[in-house]
Coordinates of C-alpha atoms and ligand atoms in Angstrom, one line a residue:
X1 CA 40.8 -70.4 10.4
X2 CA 43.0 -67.0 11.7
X3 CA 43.6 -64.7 9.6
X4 CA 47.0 -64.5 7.9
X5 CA 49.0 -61.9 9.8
X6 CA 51.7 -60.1 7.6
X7 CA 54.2 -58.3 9.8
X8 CA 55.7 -55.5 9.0
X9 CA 59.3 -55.0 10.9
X10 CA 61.8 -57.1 12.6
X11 CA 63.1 -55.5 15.6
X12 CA 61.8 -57.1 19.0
X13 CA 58.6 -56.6 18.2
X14 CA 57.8 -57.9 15.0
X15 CA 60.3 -61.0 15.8
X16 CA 58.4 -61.7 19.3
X17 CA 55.1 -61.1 17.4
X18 CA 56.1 -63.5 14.7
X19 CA 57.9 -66.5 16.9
X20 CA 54.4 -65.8 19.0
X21 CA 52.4 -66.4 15.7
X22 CA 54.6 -69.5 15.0
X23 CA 54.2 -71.3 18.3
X24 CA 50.4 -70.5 18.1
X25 CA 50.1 -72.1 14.2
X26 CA 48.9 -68.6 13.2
X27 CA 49.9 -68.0 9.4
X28 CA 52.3 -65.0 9.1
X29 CA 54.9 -63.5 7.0
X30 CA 57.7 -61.3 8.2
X31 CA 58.9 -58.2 6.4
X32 CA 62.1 -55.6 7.1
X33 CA 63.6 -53.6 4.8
X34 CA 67.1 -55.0 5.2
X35 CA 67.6 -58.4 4.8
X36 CA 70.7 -58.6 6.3
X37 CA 72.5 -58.8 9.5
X38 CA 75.0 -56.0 9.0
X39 CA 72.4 -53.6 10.8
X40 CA 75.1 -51.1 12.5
X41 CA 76.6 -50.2 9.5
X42 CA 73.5 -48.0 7.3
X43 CA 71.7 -45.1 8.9
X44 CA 68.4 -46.2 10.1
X45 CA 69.5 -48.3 12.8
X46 CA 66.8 -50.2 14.8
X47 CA 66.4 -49.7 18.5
X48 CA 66.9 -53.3 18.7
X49 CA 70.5 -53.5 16.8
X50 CA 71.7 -51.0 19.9
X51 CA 69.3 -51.1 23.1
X52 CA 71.0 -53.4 25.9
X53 CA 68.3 -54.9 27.0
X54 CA 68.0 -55.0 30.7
X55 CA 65.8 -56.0 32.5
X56 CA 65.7 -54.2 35.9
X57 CA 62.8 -54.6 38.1
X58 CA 63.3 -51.4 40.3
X59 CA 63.9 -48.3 38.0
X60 CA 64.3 -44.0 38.5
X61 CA 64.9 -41.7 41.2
X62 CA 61.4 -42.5 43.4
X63 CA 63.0 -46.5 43.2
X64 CA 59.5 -47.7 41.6
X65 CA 58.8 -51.5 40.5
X66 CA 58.7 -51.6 36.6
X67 CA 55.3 -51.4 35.4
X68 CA 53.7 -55.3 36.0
X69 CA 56.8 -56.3 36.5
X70 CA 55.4 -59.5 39.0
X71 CA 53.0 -60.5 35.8
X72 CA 55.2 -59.7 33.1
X73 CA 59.2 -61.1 33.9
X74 CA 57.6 -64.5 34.2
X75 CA 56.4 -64.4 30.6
X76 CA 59.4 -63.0 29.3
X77 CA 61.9 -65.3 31.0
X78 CA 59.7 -68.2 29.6
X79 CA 59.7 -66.9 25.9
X80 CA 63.3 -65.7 25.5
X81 CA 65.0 -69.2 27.0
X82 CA 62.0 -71.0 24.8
X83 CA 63.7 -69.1 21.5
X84 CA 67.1 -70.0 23.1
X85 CA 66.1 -73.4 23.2
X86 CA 64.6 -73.6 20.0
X87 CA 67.4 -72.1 17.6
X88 CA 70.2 -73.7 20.0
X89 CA 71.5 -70.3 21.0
X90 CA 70.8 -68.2 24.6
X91 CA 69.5 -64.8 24.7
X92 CA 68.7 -64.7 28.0
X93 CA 71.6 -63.8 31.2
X94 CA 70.5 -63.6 34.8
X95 CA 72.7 -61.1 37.2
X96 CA 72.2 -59.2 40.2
X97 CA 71.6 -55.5 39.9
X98 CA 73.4 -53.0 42.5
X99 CA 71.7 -50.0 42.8
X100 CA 73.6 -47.3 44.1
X101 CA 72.0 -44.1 45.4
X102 CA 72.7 -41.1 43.7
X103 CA 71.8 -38.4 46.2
X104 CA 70.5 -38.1 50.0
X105 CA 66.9 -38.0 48.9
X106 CA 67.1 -41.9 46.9
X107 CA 68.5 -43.1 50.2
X108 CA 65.9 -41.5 52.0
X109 CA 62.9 -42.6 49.3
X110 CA 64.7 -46.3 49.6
X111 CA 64.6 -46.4 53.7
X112 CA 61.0 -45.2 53.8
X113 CA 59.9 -48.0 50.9
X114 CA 61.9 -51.1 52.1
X115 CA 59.7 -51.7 55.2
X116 CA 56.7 -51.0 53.9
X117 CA 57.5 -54.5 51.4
X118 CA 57.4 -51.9 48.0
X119 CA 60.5 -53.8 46.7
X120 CA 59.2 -57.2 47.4
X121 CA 60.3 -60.1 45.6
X122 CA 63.1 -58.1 43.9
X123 CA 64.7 -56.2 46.4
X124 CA 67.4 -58.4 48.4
X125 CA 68.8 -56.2 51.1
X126 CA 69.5 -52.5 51.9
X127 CA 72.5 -50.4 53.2
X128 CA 74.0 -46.7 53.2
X129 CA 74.9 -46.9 49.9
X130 CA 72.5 -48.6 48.1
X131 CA 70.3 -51.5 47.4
X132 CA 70.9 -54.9 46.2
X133 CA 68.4 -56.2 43.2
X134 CA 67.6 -60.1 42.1
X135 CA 66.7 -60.8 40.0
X136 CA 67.6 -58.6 36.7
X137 CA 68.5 -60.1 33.4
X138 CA 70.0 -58.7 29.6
X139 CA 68.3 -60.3 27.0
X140 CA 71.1 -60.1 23.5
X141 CA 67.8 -58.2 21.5
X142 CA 70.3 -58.3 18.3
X143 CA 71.3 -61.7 19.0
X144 CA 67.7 -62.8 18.7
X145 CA 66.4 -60.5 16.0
X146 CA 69.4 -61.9 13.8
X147 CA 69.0 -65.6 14.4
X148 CA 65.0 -65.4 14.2
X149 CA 65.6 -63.6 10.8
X150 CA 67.7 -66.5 9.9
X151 CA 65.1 -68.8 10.7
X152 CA 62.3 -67.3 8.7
X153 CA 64.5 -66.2 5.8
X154 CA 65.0 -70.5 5.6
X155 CA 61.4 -71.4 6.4
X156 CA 59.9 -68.7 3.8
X157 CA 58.6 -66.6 5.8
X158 CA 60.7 -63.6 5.7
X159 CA 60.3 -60.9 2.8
X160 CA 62.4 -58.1 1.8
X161 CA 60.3 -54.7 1.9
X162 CA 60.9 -52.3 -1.1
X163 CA 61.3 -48.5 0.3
X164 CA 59.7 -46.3 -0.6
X165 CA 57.0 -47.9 -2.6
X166 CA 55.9 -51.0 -0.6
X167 CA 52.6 -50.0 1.0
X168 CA 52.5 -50.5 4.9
X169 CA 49.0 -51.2 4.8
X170 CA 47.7 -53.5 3.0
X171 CA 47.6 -57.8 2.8
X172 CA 45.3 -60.3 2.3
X173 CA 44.6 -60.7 5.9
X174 CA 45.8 -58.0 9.0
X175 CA 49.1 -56.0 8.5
X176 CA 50.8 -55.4 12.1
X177 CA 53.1 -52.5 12.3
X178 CA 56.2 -52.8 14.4
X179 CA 58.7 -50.2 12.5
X180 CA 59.9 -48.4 15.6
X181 CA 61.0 -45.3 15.0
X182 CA 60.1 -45.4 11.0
X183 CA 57.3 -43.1 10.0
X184 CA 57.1 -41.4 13.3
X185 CA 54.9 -38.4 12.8
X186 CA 53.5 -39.9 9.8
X187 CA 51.7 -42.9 9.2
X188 CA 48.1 -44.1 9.4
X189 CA 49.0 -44.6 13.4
X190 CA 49.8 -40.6 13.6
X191 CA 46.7 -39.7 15.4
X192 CA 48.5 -41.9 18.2
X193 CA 51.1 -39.3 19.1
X194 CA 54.2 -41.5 19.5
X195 CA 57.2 -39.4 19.8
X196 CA 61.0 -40.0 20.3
X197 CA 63.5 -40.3 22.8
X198 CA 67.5 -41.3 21.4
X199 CA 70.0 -43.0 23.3
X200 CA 73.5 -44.0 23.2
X201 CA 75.6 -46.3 24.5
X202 CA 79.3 -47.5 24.6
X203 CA 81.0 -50.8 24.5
X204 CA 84.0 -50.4 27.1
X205 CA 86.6 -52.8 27.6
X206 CA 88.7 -53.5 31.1
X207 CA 91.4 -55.6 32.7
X208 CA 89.6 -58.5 34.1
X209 CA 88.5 -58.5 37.2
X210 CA 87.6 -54.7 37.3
X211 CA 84.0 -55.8 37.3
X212 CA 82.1 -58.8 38.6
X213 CA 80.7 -60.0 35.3
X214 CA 77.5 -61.5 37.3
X215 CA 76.7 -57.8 38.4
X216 CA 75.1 -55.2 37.0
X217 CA 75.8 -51.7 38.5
X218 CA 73.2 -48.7 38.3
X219 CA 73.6 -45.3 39.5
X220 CA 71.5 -42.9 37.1
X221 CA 73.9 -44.5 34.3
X222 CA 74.6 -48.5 34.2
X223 CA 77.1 -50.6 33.5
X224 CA 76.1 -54.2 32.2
X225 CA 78.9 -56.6 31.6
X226 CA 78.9 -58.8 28.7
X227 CA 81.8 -60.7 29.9
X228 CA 85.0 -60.8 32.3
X229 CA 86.1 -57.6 30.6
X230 CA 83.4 -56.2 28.3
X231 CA 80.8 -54.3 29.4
X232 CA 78.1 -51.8 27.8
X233 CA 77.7 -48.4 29.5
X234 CA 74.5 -46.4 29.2
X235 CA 72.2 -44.8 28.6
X236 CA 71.7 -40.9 27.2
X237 CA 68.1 -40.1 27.2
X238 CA 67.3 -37.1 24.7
X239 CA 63.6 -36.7 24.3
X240 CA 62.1 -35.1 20.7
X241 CA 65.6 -36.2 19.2
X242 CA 65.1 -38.8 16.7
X243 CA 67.9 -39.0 15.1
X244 CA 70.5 -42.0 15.4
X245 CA 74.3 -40.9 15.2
X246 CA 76.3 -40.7 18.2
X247 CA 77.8 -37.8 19.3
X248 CA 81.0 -36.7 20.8
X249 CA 79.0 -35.0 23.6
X250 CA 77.3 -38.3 24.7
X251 CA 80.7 -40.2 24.9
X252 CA 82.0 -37.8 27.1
X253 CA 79.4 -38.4 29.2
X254 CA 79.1 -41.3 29.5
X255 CA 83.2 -42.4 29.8
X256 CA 82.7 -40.0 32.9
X257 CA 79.7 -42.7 34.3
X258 CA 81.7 -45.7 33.6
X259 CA 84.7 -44.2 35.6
X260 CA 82.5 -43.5 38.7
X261 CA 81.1 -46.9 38.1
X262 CA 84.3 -48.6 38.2
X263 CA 86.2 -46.8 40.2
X264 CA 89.6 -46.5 40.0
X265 CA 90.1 -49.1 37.0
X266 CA 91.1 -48.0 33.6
X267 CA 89.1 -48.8 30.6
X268 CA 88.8 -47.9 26.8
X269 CA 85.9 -47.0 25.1
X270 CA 85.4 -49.9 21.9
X271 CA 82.6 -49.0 20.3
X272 CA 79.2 -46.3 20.7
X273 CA 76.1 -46.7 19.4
X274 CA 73.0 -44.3 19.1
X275 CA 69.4 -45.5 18.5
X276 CA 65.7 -44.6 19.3
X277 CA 63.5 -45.5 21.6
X278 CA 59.5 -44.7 21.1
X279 CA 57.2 -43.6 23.4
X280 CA 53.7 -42.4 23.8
X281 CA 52.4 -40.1 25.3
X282 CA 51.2 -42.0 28.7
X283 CA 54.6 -43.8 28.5
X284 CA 52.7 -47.2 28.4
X285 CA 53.5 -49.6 24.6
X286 CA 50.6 -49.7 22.0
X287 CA 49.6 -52.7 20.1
X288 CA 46.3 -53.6 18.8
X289 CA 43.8 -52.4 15.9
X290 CA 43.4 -49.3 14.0
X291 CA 39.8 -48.2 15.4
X292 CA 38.5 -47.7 11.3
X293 CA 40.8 -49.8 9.8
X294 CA 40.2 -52.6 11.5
X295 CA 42.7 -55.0 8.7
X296 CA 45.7 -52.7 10.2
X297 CA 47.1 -53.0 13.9
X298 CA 50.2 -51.5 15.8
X299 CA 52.9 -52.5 18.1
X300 CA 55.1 -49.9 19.2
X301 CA 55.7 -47.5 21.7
X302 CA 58.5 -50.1 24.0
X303 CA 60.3 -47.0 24.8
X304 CA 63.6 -48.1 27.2
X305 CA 61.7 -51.3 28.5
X306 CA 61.0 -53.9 25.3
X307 CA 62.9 -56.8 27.1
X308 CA 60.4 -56.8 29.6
X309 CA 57.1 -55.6 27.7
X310 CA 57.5 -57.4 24.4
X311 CA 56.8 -60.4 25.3
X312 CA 53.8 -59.8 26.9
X313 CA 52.6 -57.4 24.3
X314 CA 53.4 -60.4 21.5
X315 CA 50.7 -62.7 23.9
X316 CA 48.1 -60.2 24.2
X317 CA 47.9 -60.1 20.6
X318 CA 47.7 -63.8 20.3
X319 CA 45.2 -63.7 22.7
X320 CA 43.4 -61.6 20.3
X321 CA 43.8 -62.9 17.5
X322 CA 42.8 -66.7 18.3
X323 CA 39.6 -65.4 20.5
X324 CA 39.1 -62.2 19.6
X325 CA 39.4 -61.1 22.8
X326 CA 40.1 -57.4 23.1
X327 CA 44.0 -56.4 24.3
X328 CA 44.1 -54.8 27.2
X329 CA 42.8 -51.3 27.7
X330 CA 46.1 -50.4 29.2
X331 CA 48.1 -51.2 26.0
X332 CA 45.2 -51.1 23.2
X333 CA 46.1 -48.5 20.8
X334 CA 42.3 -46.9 20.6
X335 CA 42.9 -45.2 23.9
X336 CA 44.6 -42.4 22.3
X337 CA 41.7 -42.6 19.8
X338 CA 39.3 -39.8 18.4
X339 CA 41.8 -38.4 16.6
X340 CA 43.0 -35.0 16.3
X341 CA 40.6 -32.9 13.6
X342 CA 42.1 -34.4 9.8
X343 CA 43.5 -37.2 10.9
X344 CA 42.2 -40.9 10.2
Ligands
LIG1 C1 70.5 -46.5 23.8 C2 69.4 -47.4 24.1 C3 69.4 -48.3 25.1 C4 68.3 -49.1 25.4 N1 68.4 -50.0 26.5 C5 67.4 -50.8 26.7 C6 67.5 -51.7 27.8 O1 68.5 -51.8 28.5 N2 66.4 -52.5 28.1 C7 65.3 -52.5 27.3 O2 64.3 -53.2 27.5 N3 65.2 -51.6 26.2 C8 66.2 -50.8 25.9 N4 66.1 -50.0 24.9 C9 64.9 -49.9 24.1 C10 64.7 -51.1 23.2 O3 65.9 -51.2 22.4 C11 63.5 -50.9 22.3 O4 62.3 -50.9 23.2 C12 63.2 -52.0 21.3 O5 64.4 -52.5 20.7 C13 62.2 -51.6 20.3 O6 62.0 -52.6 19.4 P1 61.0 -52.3 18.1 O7 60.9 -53.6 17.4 O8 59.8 -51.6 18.6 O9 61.8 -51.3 17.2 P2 63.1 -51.4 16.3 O10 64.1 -52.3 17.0 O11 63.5 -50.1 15.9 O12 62.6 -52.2 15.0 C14 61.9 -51.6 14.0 C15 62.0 -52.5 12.7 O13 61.2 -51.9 11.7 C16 62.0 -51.7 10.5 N5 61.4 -50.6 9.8 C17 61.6 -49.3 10.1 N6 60.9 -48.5 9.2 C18 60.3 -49.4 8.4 C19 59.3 -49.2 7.4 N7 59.0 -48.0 7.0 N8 58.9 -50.3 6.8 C20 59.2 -51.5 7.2 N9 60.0 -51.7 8.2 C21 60.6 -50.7 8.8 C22 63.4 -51.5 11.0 O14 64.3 -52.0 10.0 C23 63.5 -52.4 12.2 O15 64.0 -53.7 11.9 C24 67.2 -49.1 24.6 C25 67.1 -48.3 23.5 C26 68.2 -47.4 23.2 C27 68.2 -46.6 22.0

């Protein structure tokens, strides 16, 4: 029989790690400090209560395909409209992503790429002022963090986690570790050398029609509607930074990319939001065992592109877990692995 797997945060992670644990008849438990769904209101606020969750296939300045974006969008669209389908609610939104260039040298990166095929399957057609992408998607990660902590809560499976006091590391099977930002620099995973990067976003609101609400636009800073006249604007990048209030700095900044977006259209800010991304240091996500502690595993590290990675990430480990098959090197945790001197 597998081993019970006790999971240990509920942002995307842990939720995609547990729903993946369900579907496979893998016992689990889930645990979060906060059993609620009032997430925006305390301080620690989980990458997943504020990220947007796009999914863009084509990303920075050099106009590069997402990493395994052919293998992995496939996987994620299946999952997130599986969930949808399952709790009766839908998490998942297709759109078409315009890519504006930013400077000379993205239009010149984009006219040298396009015929040599490096957008294909993604990129739809090319002008002077930018590209057209399909397809991209938002997935509502808060949406389906609450509702799958609704379902477990009801089934049993969902604990509340004392802090401080509850141990992250122990169970009567293999603890995973999906906390996000919690514990950075500290931890039994330290030796890994995840670090931080915060982000903020605003909610704006518009007149209809000063947006298509099937479009996504994206030059540097993107615009993602959420509706005829709502639409999130993002996203600050400040690496090192870790912590999670926004700032009147970043709003400025970012009302001045939603009026280039849009034009000429007024808009008001509703809401801003400030959260945490992780990263390690080769940028790629980290799941799998600890290399001495082998009842103790990891996933982490989604940095700005969880929608597309996580779901992926949750199969690898199920992968893993049913056959024993190692994760892949790419991802596995144990590449970052001997340690720095005094750490275990
Ligand atoms: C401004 C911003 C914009 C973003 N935009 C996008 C985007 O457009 N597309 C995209 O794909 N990604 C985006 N992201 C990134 C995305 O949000 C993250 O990759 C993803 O949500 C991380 O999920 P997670 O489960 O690893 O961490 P989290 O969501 O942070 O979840 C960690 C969980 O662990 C719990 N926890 C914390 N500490 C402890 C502890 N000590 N013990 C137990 N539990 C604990 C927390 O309560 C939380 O529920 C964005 C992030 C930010 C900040």
């Amino acid at each position: 029989m597998t081993t019970e797997v006790r999971i240990v945060g509920q942002g995307l992670a842990g939720s995609l790690l547990g729903w993946s644990c369900e579907r496979a008849g893998i016992p689990f438990t889930i645990e979060d400090p906060w059993p609620d769904s009032a997430q925006n209101s305390r301080l620690n606020v989980p990458a997943s209560s504020v990220g947007a969750g796009i999914i863009n296939p084509i990303t920075g300045q050099r106009l590069v395909k997402s990493w395994r974006v052919d293998a992995l969008l496939p996987v994620a669209i299946e999952m997130y409209q599986e969930i949808g389908d399952t709790v009766g609610q839908p998490f998942l939104f297709p759109y078409r992503l315009r890519r504006f260039f930013a400077d000379q040298r993205e239009r010149a990166v984009a006219r040298e790429k396009w015929p040599r095929g490096d957008f294909a399957g993604f990129g739809k057609s090319l002008d002077d002022d930018g590209l057209w992408i399909e397809p991209a998607f938002r997935v509502d990660l808060s949406g389906l963090v609450v509702a799958l902590r609704k379902r477990w809560q009801e089934s049993g499976h969902w604990r509340t986690i004392e802090l401080p006091g509850t141990s992250l590391a122990g169970g009567a099977g293999l603890t995973v570790q999906c906390i996000g930002s919690g514990e950075l620099g500290q931890g039994v995973f330290n030796w890994a050398g995840l670090t931080s990067a915060k982000g903020e976003l605003l909610e704006i609101e518009t007149a209809a029609g000063a947006f298509d609400p099937q479009v996504i636009l994206n030059r540097r800073e993107w615009l993602v509607p959420l509706s005829a006249s709502r639409a999130l604007v993002g996203a600050t990048v400040e690496p090192g930074v870790a912590a999670n209030l926004p700032t009147e700095q970043a709003r400025v900044s970012l009302e001045q990319a939603a009026a280039q977006l849009l034009g000429a259209a007024p808009f008001r800010t509703v809401s801003q939001r400030a959260g945490v991304r992780v990263i390690a240091p080769d940028k790629h996500p980290v799941i799998g065992r600890h290399p001495k502690k082998n009842s103790l595993g990891i996933f982490n590290a989604l940095g700005s592109k969880g929608a597309l990675l996580a779901p992926w990430l949750a199969q690898e480990w199920i992968a893993h877990l049913q056959s024993g098959r190692p994760v892949d090197p790419a991802v596995e945790v144990a590449r970052f692995w001997p340690a720095r001197p005094g750490m275990s």
